[in-house]
mmCIF file of C-alpha atoms in Angstrom:
data_model
loop_
_atom_site.group_PDB
_atom_site.id
_atom_site.type_symbol
_atom_site.label_atom_id
_atom_site.label_comp_id
_atom_site.label_asym_id
_atom_site.label_seq_id
_atom_site.Cartn_x
_atom_site.Cartn_y
_atom_site.Cartn_z
ATOM 1 C CA UNK A 4 -8.295 -22.252 18.213
ATOM 2 C CA UNK A 5 -7.475 -20.323 19.926
ATOM 3 C CA UNK A 6 -6.457 -16.551 18.299
ATOM 4 C CA UNK A 7 -3.337 -14.469 20.224
ATOM 5 C CA UNK A 8 -3.637 -10.537 20.895
ATOM 6 C CA UNK A 9 -1.298 -9.436 18.173
ATOM 7 C CA UNK A 10 -3.545 -11.312 15.719
ATOM 8 C CA UNK A 11 -6.661 -9.819 16.584
ATOM 9 C CA UNK A 12 -8.487 -7.418 14.126
ATOM 10 C CA UNK A 13 -9.033 -3.595 15.628
ATOM 11 C CA UNK A 14 -7.206 -1.524 17.222
ATOM 12 C CA UNK A 15 -5.870 -3.302 20.429
ATOM 13 C CA UNK A 16 -6.965 -2.866 24.061
ATOM 14 C CA UNK A 17 -5.217 -2.416 27.127
ATOM 15 C CA UNK A 18 -6.254 -5.539 27.417
ATOM 16 C CA UNK A 19 -5.096 -7.240 25.106
ATOM 17 C CA UNK A 20 -1.966 -5.586 26.177
ATOM 18 C CA UNK A 21 -2.167 -6.569 29.549
ATOM 19 C CA UNK A 22 -3.118 -10.258 28.297
ATOM 20 C CA UNK A 23 -0.007 -10.451 25.931
ATOM 21 C CA UNK A 24 2.334 -9.183 28.985
ATOM 22 C CA UNK A 25 0.732 -11.287 31.519
ATOM 23 C CA UNK A 26 -0.333 -8.451 33.352
ATOM 24 C CA UNK A 27 -3.375 -7.109 35.227
ATOM 25 C CA UNK A 28 -4.798 -4.164 32.876
ATOM 26 C CA UNK A 29 -3.822 -1.751 36.166
ATOM 27 C CA UNK A 30 -0.316 -2.773 35.829
ATOM 28 C CA UNK A 31 -0.252 -0.964 32.010
ATOM 29 C CA UNK A 32 -1.804 1.057 32.803
ATOM 30 C CA UNK A 33 1.158 1.945 35.856
ATOM 31 C CA UNK A 34 3.364 2.205 32.512
ATOM 32 C CA UNK A 35 1.940 3.954 29.762
ATOM 33 C CA UNK A 36 0.551 6.474 31.534
ATOM 34 C CA UNK A 37 3.677 6.953 34.601
ATOM 35 C CA UNK A 38 1.429 7.146 37.338
ATOM 36 C CA UNK A 39 3.168 3.779 39.202
ATOM 37 C CA UNK A 40 6.266 2.296 39.943
ATOM 38 C CA UNK A 41 6.461 -1.267 38.326
ATOM 39 C CA UNK A 42 9.212 -3.960 38.107
ATOM 40 C CA UNK A 43 11.584 -3.288 35.884
ATOM 41 C CA UNK A 44 11.026 -6.357 34.415
ATOM 42 C CA UNK A 45 7.314 -6.177 34.927
ATOM 43 C CA UNK A 46 6.889 -2.330 33.048
ATOM 44 C CA UNK A 47 9.994 -4.254 29.440
ATOM 45 C CA UNK A 48 7.278 -6.691 29.194
ATOM 46 C CA UNK A 49 4.196 -4.248 29.385
ATOM 47 C CA UNK A 50 6.752 -1.583 26.510
ATOM 48 C CA UNK A 51 6.876 -4.784 24.459
ATOM 49 C CA UNK A 52 3.666 -5.266 24.485
ATOM 50 C CA UNK A 53 2.496 -2.600 23.902
ATOM 51 C CA UNK A 54 5.106 -2.115 20.591
ATOM 52 C CA UNK A 55 3.998 -4.987 19.548
ATOM 53 C CA UNK A 56 0.258 -4.457 19.618
ATOM 54 C CA UNK A 57 0.576 -0.951 18.553
ATOM 55 C CA UNK A 58 -1.323 -0.437 21.513
ATOM 56 C CA UNK A 59 -2.541 3.995 21.810
ATOM 57 C CA UNK A 60 -4.005 4.810 24.955
ATOM 58 C CA UNK A 61 -7.842 6.363 24.764
ATOM 59 C CA UNK A 62 -7.566 10.627 24.647
ATOM 60 C CA UNK A 63 -11.029 11.198 25.765
ATOM 61 C CA UNK A 64 -11.686 8.087 28.151
ATOM 62 C CA UNK A 65 -8.453 9.285 30.182
ATOM 63 C CA UNK A 66 -10.251 12.539 30.139
ATOM 64 C CA UNK A 67 -13.941 10.703 30.949
ATOM 65 C CA UNK A 68 -12.053 9.512 33.375
ATOM 66 C CA UNK A 69 -9.855 12.458 35.024
ATOM 67 C CA UNK A 70 -12.414 14.689 34.252
ATOM 68 C CA UNK A 71 -10.600 16.704 32.740
ATOM 69 C CA UNK A 72 -8.623 17.079 28.648
ATOM 70 C CA UNK A 73 -5.498 17.720 30.369
ATOM 71 C CA UNK A 74 -5.033 20.151 27.148
ATOM 72 C CA UNK A 75 -5.245 23.908 27.596
ATOM 73 C CA UNK A 76 -5.912 26.503 24.743
ATOM 74 C CA UNK A 77 -3.839 29.925 23.580
ATOM 75 C CA UNK A 78 -5.386 32.789 21.613
ATOM 76 C CA UNK A 79 -3.362 34.945 20.441
ATOM 77 C CA UNK A 80 -3.234 37.607 17.275
ATOM 78 C CA UNK A 81 -0.911 36.956 15.451
ATOM 79 C CA UNK A 82 1.593 33.633 14.698
ATOM 80 C CA UNK A 83 3.899 35.458 12.664
ATOM 81 C CA UNK A 84 5.451 38.163 15.766
ATOM 82 C CA UNK A 85 7.873 36.331 16.819
ATOM 83 C CA UNK A 86 6.941 38.707 20.417
ATOM 84 C CA UNK A 87 3.793 36.124 19.969
ATOM 85 C CA UNK A 88 5.325 32.832 19.423
ATOM 86 C CA UNK A 89 8.224 33.753 22.338
ATOM 87 C CA UNK A 90 4.919 34.179 24.886
ATOM 88 C CA UNK A 91 2.970 31.130 23.753
ATOM 89 C CA UNK A 92 6.486 28.919 24.156
ATOM 90 C CA UNK A 93 6.709 30.373 27.501
ATOM 91 C CA UNK A 94 2.844 28.851 28.184
ATOM 92 C CA UNK A 95 4.560 25.489 26.599
ATOM 93 C CA UNK A 96 6.469 25.304 29.250
ATOM 94 C CA UNK A 97 4.807 27.116 32.513
ATOM 95 C CA UNK A 98 1.547 24.843 31.678
ATOM 96 C CA UNK A 99 3.692 21.615 30.829
ATOM 97 C CA UNK A 100 5.160 21.479 34.610
ATOM 98 C CA UNK A 101 1.931 20.774 35.361
ATOM 99 C CA UNK A 102 1.267 18.095 33.172
ATOM 100 C CA UNK A 103 -0.567 20.116 30.225
ATOM 101 C CA UNK A 104 -0.425 20.583 26.619
ATOM 102 C CA UNK A 105 -1.063 23.788 25.536
ATOM 103 C CA UNK A 106 -3.422 23.959 21.689
ATOM 104 C CA UNK A 107 -2.150 27.129 19.937
ATOM 105 C CA UNK A 108 -4.540 29.545 17.357
ATOM 106 C CA UNK A 109 -3.758 32.968 16.214
ATOM 107 C CA UNK A 110 -7.261 35.438 15.272
ATOM 108 C CA UNK A 111 -5.191 37.247 12.176
ATOM 109 C CA UNK A 112 -6.237 40.811 14.252
ATOM 110 C CA UNK A 113 -10.130 40.657 14.129
ATOM 111 C CA UNK A 114 -12.186 40.267 16.651
ATOM 112 C CA UNK A 115 -15.103 38.565 14.386
ATOM 113 C CA UNK A 116 -12.006 35.310 13.695
ATOM 114 C CA UNK A 117 -11.026 35.692 17.657
ATOM 115 C CA UNK A 118 -14.939 34.805 18.319
ATOM 116 C CA UNK A 119 -15.062 32.067 16.236
ATOM 117 C CA UNK A 120 -11.481 30.201 16.958
ATOM 118 C CA UNK A 121 -12.549 30.679 20.916
ATOM 119 C CA UNK A 122 -15.691 29.206 19.687
ATOM 120 C CA UNK A 123 -13.774 25.879 18.473
ATOM 121 C CA UNK A 124 -11.140 25.805 21.241
ATOM 122 C CA UNK A 125 -13.841 25.563 23.377
ATOM 123 C CA UNK A 126 -15.476 22.937 21.841
ATOM 124 C CA UNK A 127 -12.252 21.233 21.795
ATOM 125 C CA UNK A 128 -13.346 20.400 25.511
ATOM 126 C CA UNK A 129 -9.793 21.909 26.520
ATOM 127 C CA UNK A 130 -9.564 23.123 30.644
ATOM 128 C CA UNK A 131 -9.170 26.449 30.516
ATOM 129 C CA UNK A 132 -8.396 29.474 27.454
ATOM 130 C CA UNK A 133 -5.447 32.230 27.502
ATOM 131 C CA UNK A 134 -6.293 35.209 25.225
ATOM 132 C CA UNK A 135 -4.550 37.130 23.372
ATOM 133 C CA UNK A 136 -6.815 39.611 22.640
ATOM 134 C CA UNK A 137 -7.622 42.269 19.712
ATOM 135 C CA UNK A 138 -9.714 43.717 22.162
ATOM 136 C CA UNK A 139 -8.770 45.193 25.399
ATOM 137 C CA UNK A 140 -12.557 43.915 26.550
ATOM 138 C CA UNK A 141 -13.059 40.775 25.127
ATOM 139 C CA UNK A 142 -16.639 39.719 24.958
ATOM 140 C CA UNK A 143 -15.926 36.338 26.514
ATOM 141 C CA UNK A 144 -20.096 35.567 27.881
ATOM 142 C CA UNK A 145 -20.065 31.982 25.533
ATOM 143 C CA UNK A 146 -16.979 31.109 27.777
ATOM 144 C CA UNK A 147 -18.466 31.464 30.513
ATOM 145 C CA UNK A 148 -21.659 29.263 29.415
ATOM 146 C CA UNK A 149 -19.058 27.334 28.100
ATOM 147 C CA UNK A 150 -18.238 26.986 31.780
ATOM 148 C CA UNK A 151 -14.596 26.800 31.052
ATOM 149 C CA UNK A 152 -11.858 29.171 32.814
ATOM 150 C CA UNK A 153 -10.247 32.046 31.307
ATOM 151 C CA UNK A 154 -7.632 33.939 31.461
ATOM 152 C CA UNK A 155 -6.641 37.130 29.646
ATOM 153 C CA UNK A 156 -3.230 37.616 28.966
ATOM 154 C CA UNK A 157 -0.965 40.109 27.503
ATOM 155 C CA UNK A 158 -3.921 42.935 28.541
ATOM 156 C CA UNK A 159 -2.174 45.804 29.662
ATOM 157 C CA UNK A 160 -6.289 46.866 32.191
ATOM 158 C CA UNK A 161 -8.390 44.531 34.378
ATOM 159 C CA UNK A 162 -11.357 43.166 33.025
ATOM 160 C CA UNK A 163 -13.545 42.830 34.342
ATOM 161 C CA UNK A 164 -14.729 39.348 36.404
ATOM 162 C CA UNK A 165 -12.059 37.402 34.962
ATOM 163 C CA UNK A 166 -8.186 37.077 35.695
ATOM 164 C CA UNK A 167 -6.170 38.911 32.912
ATOM 165 C CA UNK A 168 -2.022 39.053 33.490
ATOM 166 C CA UNK A 169 -0.339 41.898 31.616
ATOM 167 C CA UNK A 170 2.234 44.763 31.262
ATOM 168 C CA UNK A 171 2.589 47.903 32.738
ATOM 169 C CA UNK A 172 2.628 49.938 29.432
ATOM 170 C CA UNK A 173 2.800 53.639 31.283
ATOM 171 C CA UNK A 174 5.843 52.591 32.894
ATOM 172 C CA UNK A 175 7.897 51.126 29.990
ATOM 173 C CA UNK A 176 6.755 54.034 28.271
ATOM 174 C CA UNK A 177 8.594 56.088 30.724
ATOM 175 C CA UNK A 178 11.694 54.627 30.845
ATOM 176 C CA UNK A 179 11.832 54.464 26.822
ATOM 177 C CA UNK A 180 11.624 58.670 26.970
ATOM 178 C CA UNK A 181 13.384 58.805 29.583
ATOM 179 C CA UNK A 182 16.431 57.379 28.396
ATOM 180 C CA UNK A 183 16.120 58.852 25.401
ATOM 181 C CA UNK A 184 15.849 62.305 27.199
ATOM 182 C CA UNK A 185 18.635 61.587 29.581
ATOM 183 C CA UNK A 186 20.438 60.693 26.383
ATOM 184 C CA UNK A 187 20.268 64.671 25.564
ATOM 185 C CA UNK A 188 16.894 64.304 22.940
ATOM 186 C CA UNK A 189 14.468 67.311 23.449
ATOM 187 C CA UNK A 190 12.337 66.535 20.702
ATOM 188 C CA UNK A 191 11.476 62.550 21.056
ATOM 189 C CA UNK A 192 8.703 61.492 17.864
ATOM 190 C CA UNK A 193 6.352 58.574 18.245
ATOM 191 C CA UNK A 194 5.465 55.035 15.880
ATOM 192 C CA UNK A 195 2.771 53.017 17.110
ATOM 193 C CA UNK A 196 -0.082 51.370 15.895
ATOM 194 C CA UNK A 197 -3.975 51.053 16.204
ATOM 195 C CA UNK A 198 -6.002 49.954 18.994
ATOM 196 C CA UNK A 199 -9.273 48.229 18.087
ATOM 197 C CA UNK A 200 -11.167 50.223 19.372
ATOM 198 C CA UNK A 201 -11.444 53.554 21.076
ATOM 199 C CA UNK A 202 -8.932 52.928 23.664
ATOM 200 C CA UNK A 203 -5.853 55.069 23.167
ATOM 201 C CA UNK A 204 -2.503 52.192 23.534
ATOM 202 C CA UNK A 205 -1.150 53.641 26.703
ATOM 203 C CA UNK A 206 2.188 53.185 25.373
ATOM 204 C CA UNK A 207 1.267 56.874 23.546
ATOM 205 C CA UNK A 208 -0.295 57.971 27.219
ATOM 206 C CA UNK A 209 2.565 57.243 28.717
ATOM 207 C CA UNK A 210 5.139 59.167 25.872
ATOM 208 C CA UNK A 211 2.794 62.007 27.007
ATOM 209 C CA UNK A 212 3.125 61.828 30.964
ATOM 210 C CA UNK A 213 6.548 61.932 30.015
ATOM 211 C CA UNK A 214 6.679 64.650 27.537
ATOM 212 C CA UNK A 215 4.636 66.365 30.025
ATOM 213 C CA UNK A 216 6.942 65.826 33.368
ATOM 214 C CA UNK A 217 9.931 66.886 31.484
ATOM 215 C CA UNK A 218 8.707 69.834 30.042
ATOM 216 C CA UNK A 219 9.488 68.770 26.207
ATOM 217 C CA UNK A 220 6.921 68.912 23.021
ATOM 218 C CA UNK A 221 6.427 65.980 21.779
ATOM 219 C CA UNK A 222 7.515 65.324 18.929
ATOM 220 C CA UNK A 223 5.551 63.850 15.627
ATOM 221 C CA UNK A 224 3.280 61.108 15.531
ATOM 222 C CA UNK A 225 3.037 58.471 12.676
ATOM 223 C CA UNK A 226 0.825 55.753 12.875
ATOM 224 C CA UNK A 227 0.359 52.447 11.189
ATOM 225 C CA UNK A 228 0.015 48.519 11.899
ATOM 226 C CA UNK A 229 2.269 47.193 14.627
ATOM 227 C CA UNK A 230 3.843 44.963 11.862
ATOM 228 C CA UNK A 231 7.174 45.823 9.562
ATOM 229 C CA UNK A 232 5.240 47.208 6.789
ATOM 230 C CA UNK A 233 3.431 49.857 9.734
ATOM 231 C CA UNK A 234 6.710 51.330 11.362
ATOM 232 C CA UNK A 235 8.460 51.354 7.032
ATOM 233 C CA UNK A 236 5.180 53.073 6.046
ATOM 234 C CA UNK A 237 5.025 55.510 9.305
ATOM 235 C CA UNK A 238 8.289 56.574 8.623
ATOM 236 C CA UNK A 239 7.857 56.797 4.824
ATOM 237 C CA UNK A 240 4.846 59.253 5.932
ATOM 238 C CA UNK A 241 7.885 61.853 8.734
ATOM 239 C CA UNK A 242 10.653 62.106 5.890
ATOM 240 C CA UNK A 243 8.711 62.562 2.570
ATOM 241 C CA UNK A 244 6.832 65.061 5.095
ATOM 242 C CA UNK A 245 10.187 66.350 6.439
ATOM 243 C CA UNK A 246 9.226 65.578 9.611
ATOM 244 C CA UNK A 247 11.309 63.829 10.974
ATOM 245 C CA UNK A 248 12.704 63.944 14.737
ATOM 246 C CA UNK A 249 15.978 63.401 16.758
ATOM 247 C CA UNK A 250 14.668 60.469 17.980
ATOM 248 C CA UNK A 251 11.717 58.327 18.391
ATOM 249 C CA UNK A 252 10.001 55.565 20.863
ATOM 250 C CA UNK A 253 8.819 53.286 18.246
ATOM 251 C CA UNK A 254 5.828 51.056 20.342
ATOM 252 C CA UNK A 255 6.984 47.525 18.745
ATOM 253 C CA UNK A 256 10.362 45.430 18.094
ATOM 254 C CA UNK A 257 8.078 44.533 15.052
ATOM 255 C CA UNK A 258 7.917 47.824 13.774
ATOM 256 C CA UNK A 259 11.247 49.080 14.661
ATOM 257 C CA UNK A 260 12.139 46.934 12.050
ATOM 258 C CA UNK A 261 10.430 49.432 9.818
ATOM 259 C CA UNK A 262 11.933 52.052 10.907
ATOM 260 C CA UNK A 263 14.869 50.886 10.676
ATOM 261 C CA UNK A 264 14.050 49.670 7.028
ATOM 262 C CA UNK A 265 13.411 53.261 6.179
ATOM 263 C CA UNK A 266 16.188 54.539 8.020
ATOM 264 C CA UNK A 267 18.642 52.945 6.333
ATOM 265 C CA UNK A 268 17.301 53.832 2.163
ATOM 266 C CA UNK A 269 17.224 57.146 3.003
ATOM 267 C CA UNK A 270 20.587 57.177 4.730
ATOM 268 C CA UNK A 271 19.475 58.479 8.050
ATOM 269 C CA UNK A 272 22.248 56.549 10.739
ATOM 270 C CA UNK A 273 20.966 55.181 13.374
ATOM 271 C CA UNK A 274 22.272 56.409 16.235
ATOM 272 C CA UNK A 275 24.110 58.822 14.477
ATOM 273 C CA UNK A 276 21.040 61.030 12.954
ATOM 274 C CA UNK A 277 18.335 59.416 14.444
ATOM 275 C CA UNK A 278 17.871 57.695 17.941
ATOM 276 C CA UNK A 279 15.609 54.679 18.582
ATOM 277 C CA UNK A 280 13.974 52.678 21.649
ATOM 278 C CA UNK A 281 11.480 50.099 21.155
ATOM 279 C CA UNK A 282 8.960 48.175 22.732
ATOM 280 C CA UNK A 283 8.419 44.556 23.944
ATOM 281 C CA UNK A 284 12.022 42.720 23.697
ATOM 282 C CA UNK A 285 11.665 40.013 21.120
ATOM 283 C CA UNK A 286 13.918 38.949 18.682
ATOM 284 C CA UNK A 287 13.367 41.286 16.467
ATOM 285 C CA UNK A 288 15.230 43.732 18.387
ATOM 286 C CA UNK A 289 18.109 41.730 18.940
ATOM 287 C CA UNK A 290 18.710 40.697 15.336
ATOM 288 C CA UNK A 291 18.121 44.050 13.913
ATOM 289 C CA UNK A 292 21.049 46.310 12.616
ATOM 290 C CA UNK A 293 21.832 48.015 15.196
ATOM 291 C CA UNK A 294 20.462 46.280 17.341
ATOM 292 C CA UNK A 295 17.613 48.187 19.193
ATOM 293 C CA UNK A 296 17.290 49.098 22.718
ATOM 294 C CA UNK A 297 13.809 48.136 23.497
ATOM 295 C CA UNK A 298 11.426 47.908 26.771
ATOM 296 C CA UNK A 299 11.917 44.086 27.326
ATOM 297 C CA UNK A 300 8.345 42.227 28.758
ATOM 298 C CA UNK A 301 9.613 39.658 30.761
ATOM 299 C CA UNK A 302 7.651 37.640 29.389
ATOM 300 C CA UNK A 303 8.433 34.197 31.370
ATOM 301 C CA UNK A 304 6.923 35.432 34.217
ATOM 302 C CA UNK A 305 3.798 36.491 32.159
ATOM 303 C CA UNK A 306 3.927 32.825 31.940
ATOM 304 C CA UNK A 307 4.074 31.556 35.038
ATOM 305 C CA UNK A 308 1.691 34.041 36.639
ATOM 306 C CA UNK A 309 -1.309 33.370 34.094
ATOM 307 C CA UNK A 310 -1.037 28.741 34.240
ATOM 308 C CA UNK A 311 -0.903 30.183 38.091
ATOM 309 C CA UNK A 312 -4.149 31.754 37.987
ATOM 310 C CA UNK A 313 -5.963 29.183 35.132
ATOM 311 C CA UNK A 314 -3.996 25.829 36.969
ATOM 312 C CA UNK A 315 -4.087 27.698 41.168
ATOM 313 C CA UNK A 316 -6.914 27.436 43.628
ATOM 314 C CA UNK A 317 -9.452 29.014 42.685
ATOM 315 C CA UNK A 318 -9.774 32.642 44.071
ATOM 316 C CA UNK A 319 -11.275 36.166 43.163
ATOM 317 C CA UNK A 320 -10.670 37.277 39.987
ATOM 318 C CA UNK A 321 -7.645 39.789 40.097
ATOM 319 C CA UNK A 322 -5.384 41.791 37.440
ATOM 320 C CA UNK A 323 -1.081 41.180 38.202
ATOM 321 C CA UNK A 324 0.518 43.839 36.264
ATOM 322 C CA UNK A 325 4.512 43.518 35.499
ATOM 323 C CA UNK A 326 6.600 45.531 35.512
ATOM 324 C CA UNK A 327 8.854 45.720 31.755
ATOM 325 C CA UNK A 328 12.677 46.860 31.574
ATOM 326 C CA UNK A 329 15.948 48.547 29.166
ATOM 327 C CA UNK A 330 17.340 46.136 27.350
ATOM 328 C CA UNK A 331 20.330 48.453 25.770
ATOM 329 C CA UNK A 332 20.989 47.633 22.038
ATOM 330 C CA UNK A 333 22.768 50.289 19.907
ATOM 331 C CA UNK A 334 20.236 52.646 18.219
ATOM 332 C CA UNK A 335 19.446 54.936 20.497
ATOM 333 C CA UNK A 336 22.970 56.321 20.703
ATOM 334 C CA UNK A 337 24.813 54.100 23.899
#
């Protein structure tokens, strides 16, 4: 007695679906993968057979056939920061336009973890990787040996021999400081996180340059991690030492949230006693109180550029710099 495909043991195959639907295996591929239109009645028979058999396409076979897994990797310092969550979303949207899925992971701002995660992504046979590194010049030699293309994303400086995309931190800092100066604030301090290497962050360089150009004396600097806790602790130190300036440039919206909390606890009014401009343009700025005036990074533009660099025609490595723009909230005194 012949056994029907529906009763066949084990995982259903494309041939099983074709036999049950009364079509060729090629037609099954057209319907399942959406690569070619077939008649409505034929498509309906194939879909009914797929549902009845519980058929699932073999991704390994498809990848072998196409020479591509149609998957990309993205590694960022943390998924807890709304800025990186928004950037990852924009990358997913941009990659989906090309038919690619994005696998995301985070390094917890650790260089050692970053290396391990990169190796794991490479082991998943992704077609390329977007790296938001914890350092300005990451070591990517192992990926080069594996032949996996990579775009360094969210990097303000060029990276030798590879594509990179980032915002102009100097220009962004200039926007923040000049805006505060236009309000008449003559003492503008800085709250900023530290870098993994010895490089000075472009936001700090831009802050200094702007004050020099405006002939203003630099206000106090308070350092901490690029987190709400880091901003909170930095602001608490300024308060304890009695060195709170009239205005602050805060190097991230996450730190800005912490600065606001410390100010509120001490009775400092924002912006009446302390004006603030932060950096990133994330949801943290929108839903703080008062809302943070912030230098916003154009995440959609950055993501589109990174995906094009990875999936577009081959070209010499290049560094794309995009300009940030000021988003006015209430924290600056506008």
